[in-house]
PDB file of C-alpha atoms and ligand atoms in Angstrom:
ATOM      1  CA  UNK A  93      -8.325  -0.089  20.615  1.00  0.00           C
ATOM      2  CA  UNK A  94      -6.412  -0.185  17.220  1.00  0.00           C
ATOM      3  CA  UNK A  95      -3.878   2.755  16.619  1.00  0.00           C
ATOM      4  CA  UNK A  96      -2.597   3.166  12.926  1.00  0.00           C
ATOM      5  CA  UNK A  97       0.283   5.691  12.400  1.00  0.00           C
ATOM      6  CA  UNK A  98       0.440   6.758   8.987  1.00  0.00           C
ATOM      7  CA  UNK A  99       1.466   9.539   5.964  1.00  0.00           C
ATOM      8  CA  UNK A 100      -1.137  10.465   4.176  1.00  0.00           C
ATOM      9  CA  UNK A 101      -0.622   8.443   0.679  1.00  0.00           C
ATOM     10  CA  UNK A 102       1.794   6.932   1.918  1.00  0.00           C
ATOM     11  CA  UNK A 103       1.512   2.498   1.810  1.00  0.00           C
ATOM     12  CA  UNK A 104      -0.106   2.786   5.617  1.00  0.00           C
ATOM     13  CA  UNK A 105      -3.742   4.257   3.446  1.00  0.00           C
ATOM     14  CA  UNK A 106      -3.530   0.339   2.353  1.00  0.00           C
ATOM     15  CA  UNK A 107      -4.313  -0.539   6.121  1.00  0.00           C
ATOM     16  CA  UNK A 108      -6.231   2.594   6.454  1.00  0.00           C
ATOM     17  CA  UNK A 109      -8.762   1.108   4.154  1.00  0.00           C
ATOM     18  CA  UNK A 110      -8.679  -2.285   5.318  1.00  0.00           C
ATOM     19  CA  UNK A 111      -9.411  -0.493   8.856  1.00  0.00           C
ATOM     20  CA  UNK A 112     -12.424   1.588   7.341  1.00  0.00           C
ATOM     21  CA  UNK A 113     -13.496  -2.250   5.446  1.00  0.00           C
ATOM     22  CA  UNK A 114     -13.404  -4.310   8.899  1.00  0.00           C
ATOM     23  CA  UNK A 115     -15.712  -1.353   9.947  1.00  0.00           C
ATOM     24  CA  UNK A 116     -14.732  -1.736  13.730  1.00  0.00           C
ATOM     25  CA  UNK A 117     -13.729   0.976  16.240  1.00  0.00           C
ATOM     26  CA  UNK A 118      -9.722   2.490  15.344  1.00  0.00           C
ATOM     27  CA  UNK A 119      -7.769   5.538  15.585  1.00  0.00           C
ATOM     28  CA  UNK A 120      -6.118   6.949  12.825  1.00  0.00           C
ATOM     29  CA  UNK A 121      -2.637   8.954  14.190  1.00  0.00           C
ATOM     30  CA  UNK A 122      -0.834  10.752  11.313  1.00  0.00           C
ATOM     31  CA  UNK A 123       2.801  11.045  11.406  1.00  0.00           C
ATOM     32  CA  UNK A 124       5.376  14.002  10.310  1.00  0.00           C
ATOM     33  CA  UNK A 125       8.102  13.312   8.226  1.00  0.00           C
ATOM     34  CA  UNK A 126      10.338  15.067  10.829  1.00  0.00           C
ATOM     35  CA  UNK A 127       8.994  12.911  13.776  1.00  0.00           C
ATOM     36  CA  UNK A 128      10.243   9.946  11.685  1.00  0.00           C
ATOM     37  CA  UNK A 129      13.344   9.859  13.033  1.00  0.00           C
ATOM     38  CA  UNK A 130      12.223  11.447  16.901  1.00  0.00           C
ATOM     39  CA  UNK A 131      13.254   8.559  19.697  1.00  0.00           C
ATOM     40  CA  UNK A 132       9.444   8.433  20.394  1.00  0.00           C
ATOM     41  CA  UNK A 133       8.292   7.320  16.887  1.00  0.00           C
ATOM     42  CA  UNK A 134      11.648   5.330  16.332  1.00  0.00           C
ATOM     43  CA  UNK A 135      11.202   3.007  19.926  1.00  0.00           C
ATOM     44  CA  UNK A 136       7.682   2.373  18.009  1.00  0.00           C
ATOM     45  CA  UNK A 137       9.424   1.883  14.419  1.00  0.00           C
ATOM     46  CA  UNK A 138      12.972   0.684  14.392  1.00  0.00           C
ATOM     47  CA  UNK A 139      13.264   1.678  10.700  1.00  0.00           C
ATOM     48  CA  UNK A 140      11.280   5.383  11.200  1.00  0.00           C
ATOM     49  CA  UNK A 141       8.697   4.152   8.601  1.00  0.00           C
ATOM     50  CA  UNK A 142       5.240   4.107   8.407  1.00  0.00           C
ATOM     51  CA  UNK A 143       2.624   2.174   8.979  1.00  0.00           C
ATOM     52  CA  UNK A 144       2.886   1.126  12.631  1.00  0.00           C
ATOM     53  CA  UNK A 145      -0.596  -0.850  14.598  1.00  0.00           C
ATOM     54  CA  UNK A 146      -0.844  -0.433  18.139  1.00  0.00           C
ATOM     55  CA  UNK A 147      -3.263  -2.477  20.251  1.00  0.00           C
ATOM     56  CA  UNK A 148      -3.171  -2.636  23.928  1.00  0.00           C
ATOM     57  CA  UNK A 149       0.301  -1.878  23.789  1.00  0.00           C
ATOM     58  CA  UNK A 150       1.553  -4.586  21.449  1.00  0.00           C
ATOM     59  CA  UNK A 151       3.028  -2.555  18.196  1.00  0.00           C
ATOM     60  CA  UNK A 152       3.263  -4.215  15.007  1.00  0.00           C
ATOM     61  CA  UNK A 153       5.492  -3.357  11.569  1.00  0.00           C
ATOM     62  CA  UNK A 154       5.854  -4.089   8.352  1.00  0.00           C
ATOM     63  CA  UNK A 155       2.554  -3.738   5.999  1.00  0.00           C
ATOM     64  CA  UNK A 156       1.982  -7.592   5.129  1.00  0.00           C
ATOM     65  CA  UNK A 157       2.351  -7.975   8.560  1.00  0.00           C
ATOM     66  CA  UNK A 158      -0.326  -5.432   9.759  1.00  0.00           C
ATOM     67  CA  UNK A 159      -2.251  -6.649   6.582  1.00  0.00           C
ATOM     68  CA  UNK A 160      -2.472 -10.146   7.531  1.00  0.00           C
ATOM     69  CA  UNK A 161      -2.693  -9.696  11.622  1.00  0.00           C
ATOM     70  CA  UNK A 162      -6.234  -7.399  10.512  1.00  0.00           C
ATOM     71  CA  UNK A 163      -7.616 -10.131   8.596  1.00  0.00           C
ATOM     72  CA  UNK A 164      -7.314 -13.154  11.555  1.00  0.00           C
ATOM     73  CA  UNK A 165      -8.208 -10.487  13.788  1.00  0.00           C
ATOM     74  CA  UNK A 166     -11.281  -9.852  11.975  1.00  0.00           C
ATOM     75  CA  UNK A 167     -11.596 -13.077   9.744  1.00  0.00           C
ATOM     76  CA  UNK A 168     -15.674 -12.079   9.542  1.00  0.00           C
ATOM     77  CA  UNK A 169     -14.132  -9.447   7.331  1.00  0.00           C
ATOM     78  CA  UNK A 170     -13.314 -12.198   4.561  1.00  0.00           C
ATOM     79  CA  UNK A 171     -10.560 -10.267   3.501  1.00  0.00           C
ATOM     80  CA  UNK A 172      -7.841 -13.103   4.219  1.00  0.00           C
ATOM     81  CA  UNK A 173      -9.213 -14.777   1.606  1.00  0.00           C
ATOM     82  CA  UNK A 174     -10.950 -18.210   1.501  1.00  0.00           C
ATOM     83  CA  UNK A 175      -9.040 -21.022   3.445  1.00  0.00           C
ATOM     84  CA  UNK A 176      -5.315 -21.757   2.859  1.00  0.00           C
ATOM     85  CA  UNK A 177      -5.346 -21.302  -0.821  1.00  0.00           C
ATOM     86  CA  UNK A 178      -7.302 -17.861  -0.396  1.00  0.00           C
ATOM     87  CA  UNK A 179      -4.879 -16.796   1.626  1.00  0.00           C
ATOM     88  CA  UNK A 180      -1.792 -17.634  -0.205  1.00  0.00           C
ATOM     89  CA  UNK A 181      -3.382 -16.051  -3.169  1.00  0.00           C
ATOM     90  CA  UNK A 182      -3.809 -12.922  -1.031  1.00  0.00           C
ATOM     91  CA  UNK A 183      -0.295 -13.313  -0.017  1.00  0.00           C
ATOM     92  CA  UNK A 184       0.673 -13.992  -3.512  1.00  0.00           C
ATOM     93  CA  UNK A 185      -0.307 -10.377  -4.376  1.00  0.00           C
ATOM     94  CA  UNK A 186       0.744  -8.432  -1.727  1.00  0.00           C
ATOM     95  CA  UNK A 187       4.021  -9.670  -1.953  1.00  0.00           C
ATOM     96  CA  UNK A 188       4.537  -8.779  -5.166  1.00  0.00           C
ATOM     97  CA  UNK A 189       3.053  -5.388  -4.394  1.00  0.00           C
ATOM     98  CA  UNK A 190       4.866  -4.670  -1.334  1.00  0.00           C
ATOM     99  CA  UNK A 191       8.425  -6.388  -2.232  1.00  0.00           C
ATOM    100  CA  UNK A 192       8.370  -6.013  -6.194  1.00  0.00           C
ATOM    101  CA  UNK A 193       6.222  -2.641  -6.945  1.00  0.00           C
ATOM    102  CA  UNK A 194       6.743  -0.529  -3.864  1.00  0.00           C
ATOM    103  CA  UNK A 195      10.605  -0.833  -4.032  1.00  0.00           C
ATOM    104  CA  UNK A 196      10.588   0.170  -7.741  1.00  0.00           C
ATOM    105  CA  UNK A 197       8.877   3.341  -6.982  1.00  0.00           C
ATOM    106  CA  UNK A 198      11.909   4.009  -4.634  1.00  0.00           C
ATOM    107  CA  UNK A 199      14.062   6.399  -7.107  1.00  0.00           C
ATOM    108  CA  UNK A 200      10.800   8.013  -7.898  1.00  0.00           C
ATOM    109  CA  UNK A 201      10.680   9.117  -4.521  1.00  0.00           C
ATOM    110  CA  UNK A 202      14.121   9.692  -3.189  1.00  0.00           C
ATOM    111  CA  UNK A 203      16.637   9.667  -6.100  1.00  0.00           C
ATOM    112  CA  UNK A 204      19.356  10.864  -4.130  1.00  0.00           C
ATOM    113  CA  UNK A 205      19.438   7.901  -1.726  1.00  0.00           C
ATOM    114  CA  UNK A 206      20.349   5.317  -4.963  1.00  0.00           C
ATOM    115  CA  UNK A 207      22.906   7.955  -6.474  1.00  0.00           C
ATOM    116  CA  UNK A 208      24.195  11.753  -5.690  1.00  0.00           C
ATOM    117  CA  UNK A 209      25.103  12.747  -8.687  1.00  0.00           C
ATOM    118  CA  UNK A 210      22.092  14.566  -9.719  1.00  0.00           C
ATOM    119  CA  UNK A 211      22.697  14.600 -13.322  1.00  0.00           C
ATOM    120  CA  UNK A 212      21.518  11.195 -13.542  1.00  0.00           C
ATOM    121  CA  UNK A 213      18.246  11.062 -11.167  1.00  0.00           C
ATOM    122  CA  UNK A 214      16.014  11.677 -14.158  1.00  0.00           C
ATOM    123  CA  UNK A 215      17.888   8.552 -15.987  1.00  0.00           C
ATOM    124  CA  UNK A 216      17.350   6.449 -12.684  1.00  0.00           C
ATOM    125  CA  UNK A 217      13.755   7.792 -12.418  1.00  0.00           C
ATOM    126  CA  UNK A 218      12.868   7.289 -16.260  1.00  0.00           C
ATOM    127  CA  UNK A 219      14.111   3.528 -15.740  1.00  0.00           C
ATOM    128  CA  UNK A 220      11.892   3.096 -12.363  1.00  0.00           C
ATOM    129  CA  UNK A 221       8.988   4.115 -14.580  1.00  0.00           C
ATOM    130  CA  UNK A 222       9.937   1.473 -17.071  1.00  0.00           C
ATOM    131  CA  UNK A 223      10.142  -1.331 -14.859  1.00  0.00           C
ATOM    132  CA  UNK A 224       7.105   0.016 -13.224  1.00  0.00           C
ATOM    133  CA  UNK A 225       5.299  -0.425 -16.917  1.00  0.00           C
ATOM    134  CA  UNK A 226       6.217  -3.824 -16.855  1.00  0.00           C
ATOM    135  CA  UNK A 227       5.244  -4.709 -13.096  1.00  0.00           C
ATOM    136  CA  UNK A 228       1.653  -3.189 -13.819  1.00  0.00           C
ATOM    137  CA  UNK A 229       0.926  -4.800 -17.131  1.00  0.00           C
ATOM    138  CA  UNK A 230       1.139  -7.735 -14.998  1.00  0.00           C
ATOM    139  CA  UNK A 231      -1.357  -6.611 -12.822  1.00  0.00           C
ATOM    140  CA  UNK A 232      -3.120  -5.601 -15.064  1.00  0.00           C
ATOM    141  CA  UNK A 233      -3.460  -9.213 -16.675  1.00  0.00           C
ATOM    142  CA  UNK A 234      -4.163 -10.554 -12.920  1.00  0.00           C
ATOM    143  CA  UNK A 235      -7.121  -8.200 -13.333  1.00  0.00           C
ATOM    144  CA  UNK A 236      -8.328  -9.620 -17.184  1.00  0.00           C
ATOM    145  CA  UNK A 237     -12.307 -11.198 -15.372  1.00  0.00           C
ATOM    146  CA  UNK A 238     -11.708  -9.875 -11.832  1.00  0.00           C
ATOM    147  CA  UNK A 239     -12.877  -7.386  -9.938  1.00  0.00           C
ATOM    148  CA  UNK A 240     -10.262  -7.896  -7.236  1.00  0.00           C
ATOM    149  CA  UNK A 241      -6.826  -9.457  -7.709  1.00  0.00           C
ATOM    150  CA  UNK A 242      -7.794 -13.029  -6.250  1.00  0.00           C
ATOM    151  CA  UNK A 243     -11.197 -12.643  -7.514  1.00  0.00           C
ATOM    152  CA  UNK A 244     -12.757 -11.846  -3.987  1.00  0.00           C
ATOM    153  CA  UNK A 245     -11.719  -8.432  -1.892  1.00  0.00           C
ATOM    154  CA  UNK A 246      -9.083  -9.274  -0.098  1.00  0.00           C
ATOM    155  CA  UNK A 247      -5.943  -7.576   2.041  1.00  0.00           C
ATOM    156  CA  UNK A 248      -3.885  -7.159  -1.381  1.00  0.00           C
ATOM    157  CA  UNK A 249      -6.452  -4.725  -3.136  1.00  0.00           C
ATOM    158  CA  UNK A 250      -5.850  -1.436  -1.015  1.00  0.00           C
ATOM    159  CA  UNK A 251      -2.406  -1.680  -1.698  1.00  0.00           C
ATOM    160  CA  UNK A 252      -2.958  -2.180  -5.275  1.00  0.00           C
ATOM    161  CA  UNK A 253      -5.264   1.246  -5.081  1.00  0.00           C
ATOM    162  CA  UNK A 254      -2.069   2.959  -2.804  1.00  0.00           C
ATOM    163  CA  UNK A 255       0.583   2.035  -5.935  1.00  0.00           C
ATOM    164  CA  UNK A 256      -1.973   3.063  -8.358  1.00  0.00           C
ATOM    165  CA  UNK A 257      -2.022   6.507  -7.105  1.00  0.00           C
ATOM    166  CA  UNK A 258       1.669   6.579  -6.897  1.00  0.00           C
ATOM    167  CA  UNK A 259       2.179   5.828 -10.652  1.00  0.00           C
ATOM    168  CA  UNK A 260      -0.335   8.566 -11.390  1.00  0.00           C
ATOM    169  CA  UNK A 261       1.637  10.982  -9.318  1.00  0.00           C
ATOM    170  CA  UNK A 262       5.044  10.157 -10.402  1.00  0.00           C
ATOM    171  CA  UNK A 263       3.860   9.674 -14.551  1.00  0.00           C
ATOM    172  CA  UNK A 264       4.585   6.031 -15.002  1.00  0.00           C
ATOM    173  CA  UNK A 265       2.682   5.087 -18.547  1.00  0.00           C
ATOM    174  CA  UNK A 266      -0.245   3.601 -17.808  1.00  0.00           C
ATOM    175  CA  UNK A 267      -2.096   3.951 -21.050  1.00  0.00           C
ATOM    176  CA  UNK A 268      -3.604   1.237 -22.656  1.00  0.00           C
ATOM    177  CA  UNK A 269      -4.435  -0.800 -19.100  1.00  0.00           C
ATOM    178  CA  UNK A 270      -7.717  -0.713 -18.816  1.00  0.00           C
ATOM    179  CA  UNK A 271      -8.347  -2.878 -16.160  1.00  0.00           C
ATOM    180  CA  UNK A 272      -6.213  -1.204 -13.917  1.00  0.00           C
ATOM    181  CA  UNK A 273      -7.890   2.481 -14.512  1.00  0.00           C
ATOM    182  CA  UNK A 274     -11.210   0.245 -14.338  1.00  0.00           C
ATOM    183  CA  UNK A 275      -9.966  -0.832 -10.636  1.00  0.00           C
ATOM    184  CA  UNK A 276      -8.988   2.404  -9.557  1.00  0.00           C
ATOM    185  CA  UNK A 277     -12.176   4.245 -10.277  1.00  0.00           C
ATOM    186  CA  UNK A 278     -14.463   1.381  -8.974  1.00  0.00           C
ATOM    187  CA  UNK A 279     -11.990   1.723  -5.921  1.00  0.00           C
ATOM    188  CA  UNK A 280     -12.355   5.654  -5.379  1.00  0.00           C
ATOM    189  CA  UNK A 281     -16.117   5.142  -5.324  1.00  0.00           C
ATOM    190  CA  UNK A 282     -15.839   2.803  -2.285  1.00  0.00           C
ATOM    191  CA  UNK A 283     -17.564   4.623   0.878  1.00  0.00           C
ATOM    192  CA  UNK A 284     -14.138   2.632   2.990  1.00  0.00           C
ATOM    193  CA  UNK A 285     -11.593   4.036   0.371  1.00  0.00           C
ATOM    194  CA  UNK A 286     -13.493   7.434   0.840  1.00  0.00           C
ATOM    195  CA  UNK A 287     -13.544   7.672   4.232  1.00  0.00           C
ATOM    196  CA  UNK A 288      -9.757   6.723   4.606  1.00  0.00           C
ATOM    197  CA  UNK A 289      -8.711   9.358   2.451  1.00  0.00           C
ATOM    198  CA  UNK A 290     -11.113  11.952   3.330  1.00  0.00           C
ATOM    199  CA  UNK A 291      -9.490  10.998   6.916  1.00  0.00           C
ATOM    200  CA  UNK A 292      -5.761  11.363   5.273  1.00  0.00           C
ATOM    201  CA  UNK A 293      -6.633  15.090   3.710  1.00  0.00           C
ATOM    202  CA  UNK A 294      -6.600  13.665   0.141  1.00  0.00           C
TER     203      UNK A 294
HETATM  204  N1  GSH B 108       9.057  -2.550   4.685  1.00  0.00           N
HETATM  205  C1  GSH B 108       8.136  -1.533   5.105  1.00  0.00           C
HETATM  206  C2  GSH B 108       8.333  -0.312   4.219  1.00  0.00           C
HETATM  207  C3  GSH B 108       7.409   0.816   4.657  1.00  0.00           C
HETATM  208  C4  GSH B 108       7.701   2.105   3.875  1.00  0.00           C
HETATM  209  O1  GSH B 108       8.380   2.097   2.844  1.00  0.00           O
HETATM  210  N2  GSH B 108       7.140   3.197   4.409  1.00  0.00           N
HETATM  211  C5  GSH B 108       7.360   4.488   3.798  1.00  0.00           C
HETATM  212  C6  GSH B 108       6.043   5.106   3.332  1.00  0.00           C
HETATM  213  S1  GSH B 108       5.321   4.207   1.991  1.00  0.00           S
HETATM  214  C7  GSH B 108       7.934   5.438   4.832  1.00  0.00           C
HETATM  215  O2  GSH B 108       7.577   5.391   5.982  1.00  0.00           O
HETATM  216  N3  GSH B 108       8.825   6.307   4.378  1.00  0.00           N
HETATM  217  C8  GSH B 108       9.436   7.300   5.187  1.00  0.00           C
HETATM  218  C9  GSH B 108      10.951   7.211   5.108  1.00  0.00           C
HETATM  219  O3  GSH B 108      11.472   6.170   4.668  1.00  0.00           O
HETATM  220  O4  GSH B 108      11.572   8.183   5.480  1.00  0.00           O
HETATM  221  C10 GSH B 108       6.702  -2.042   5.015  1.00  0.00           C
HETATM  222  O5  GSH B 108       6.429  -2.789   4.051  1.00  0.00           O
HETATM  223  O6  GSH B 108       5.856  -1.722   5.868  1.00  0.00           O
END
């Protein structure tokens, strides 16, 4: 069976909903932050990050990774997208999202692993939300006729939902992007998005 370890919020709810989607049997195995670094979850994750998939033995890293293994595993799910060009597109988007947004949020998170001098995190962390601005107007624009970032639900759309959250969190200006907000609440009405985060505590 399927094994996701994951942090609640953390980027692994994007599989967790893409789990809850596909709609067949998993487990959902959350991690502490101080088993990160235990040899157990580190022989499982070389980097001590979340999310891992286990099945049968066989683990698996790296989000885009997990995302894209789910869909061929389950390609009645649709959420690879349609043919090659569906699936670039899907690709297209979670790229950006996991090597373009996610990083960004970085200082928001952790300030003192870009810089120690503490007197400056809230510089660093004002210019993460700046570039964040910028990086969701984008998506936002993506959005301008869709419902979901390729047009059709796909892998990338969690992950959009995870980052969405994040922003909130962490008060990166959203005002003004409509779509996005439009997104997010259609999103947190999904009975697959529920059930994930009911799972996760949130
Ligand atoms: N490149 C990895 C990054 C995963 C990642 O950043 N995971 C974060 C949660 S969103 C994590 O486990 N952070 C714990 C830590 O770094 O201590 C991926 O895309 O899967």
């Amino acid at each position: 069976m399927l094994k996701l370890h994951y942090i609640p919020s953390a980027c692994s709810l994007a599989d967790h909903i893409v789990l809850e989607w596909i709609g067949q049997p998993y487990e959902a195995q959350p991690v502490a932050r101080d088993e990160l670094r235990s040899p157990a979850f580190l022989a499982i994750s070389p980097s001590g990050q979340v999310p891992v998939l286990e099945e049968d033995g066989w683990t698996l890293t790296e989000n885009v990774a997990i995302l894209n293994y789910l869909a061929d595993r389950f390609p009645a799910s649709g959420l690879g997208g349609e043919g090659m060009r569906g699936r670039a597109e899907a690709n297209r988007w979670l790229a950006f999202l996991n090597s373009d947004v996610h990083p960004a949020f970085k200082p928001l998170f952790a300030p003192q692993r870009f810089i120690g001098d503490e007197s400056q995190h809230a510089d660093l962390q004002q210019h993460a939300r700046t570039k964040l601005r910028g990086l969701f107007e984008r998506l936002d624009a993506q959005l301008d006729g869709r419902d979901w970032l390729t047009g059709t639900r796909s892998i990338a759309d969690p992950y959009l939902f995870v980052v969405l959250r994040w922003a909130v969190a962490k008060g990166v200006d959203l005002a003004g992007l409509d779509r996005l907000a439009a997104f997010s609440a259609r999103l947190r009405e999904d009975a697959g998005v529920k059930a994930a985060m009911q799972a996760e505590g949130l």
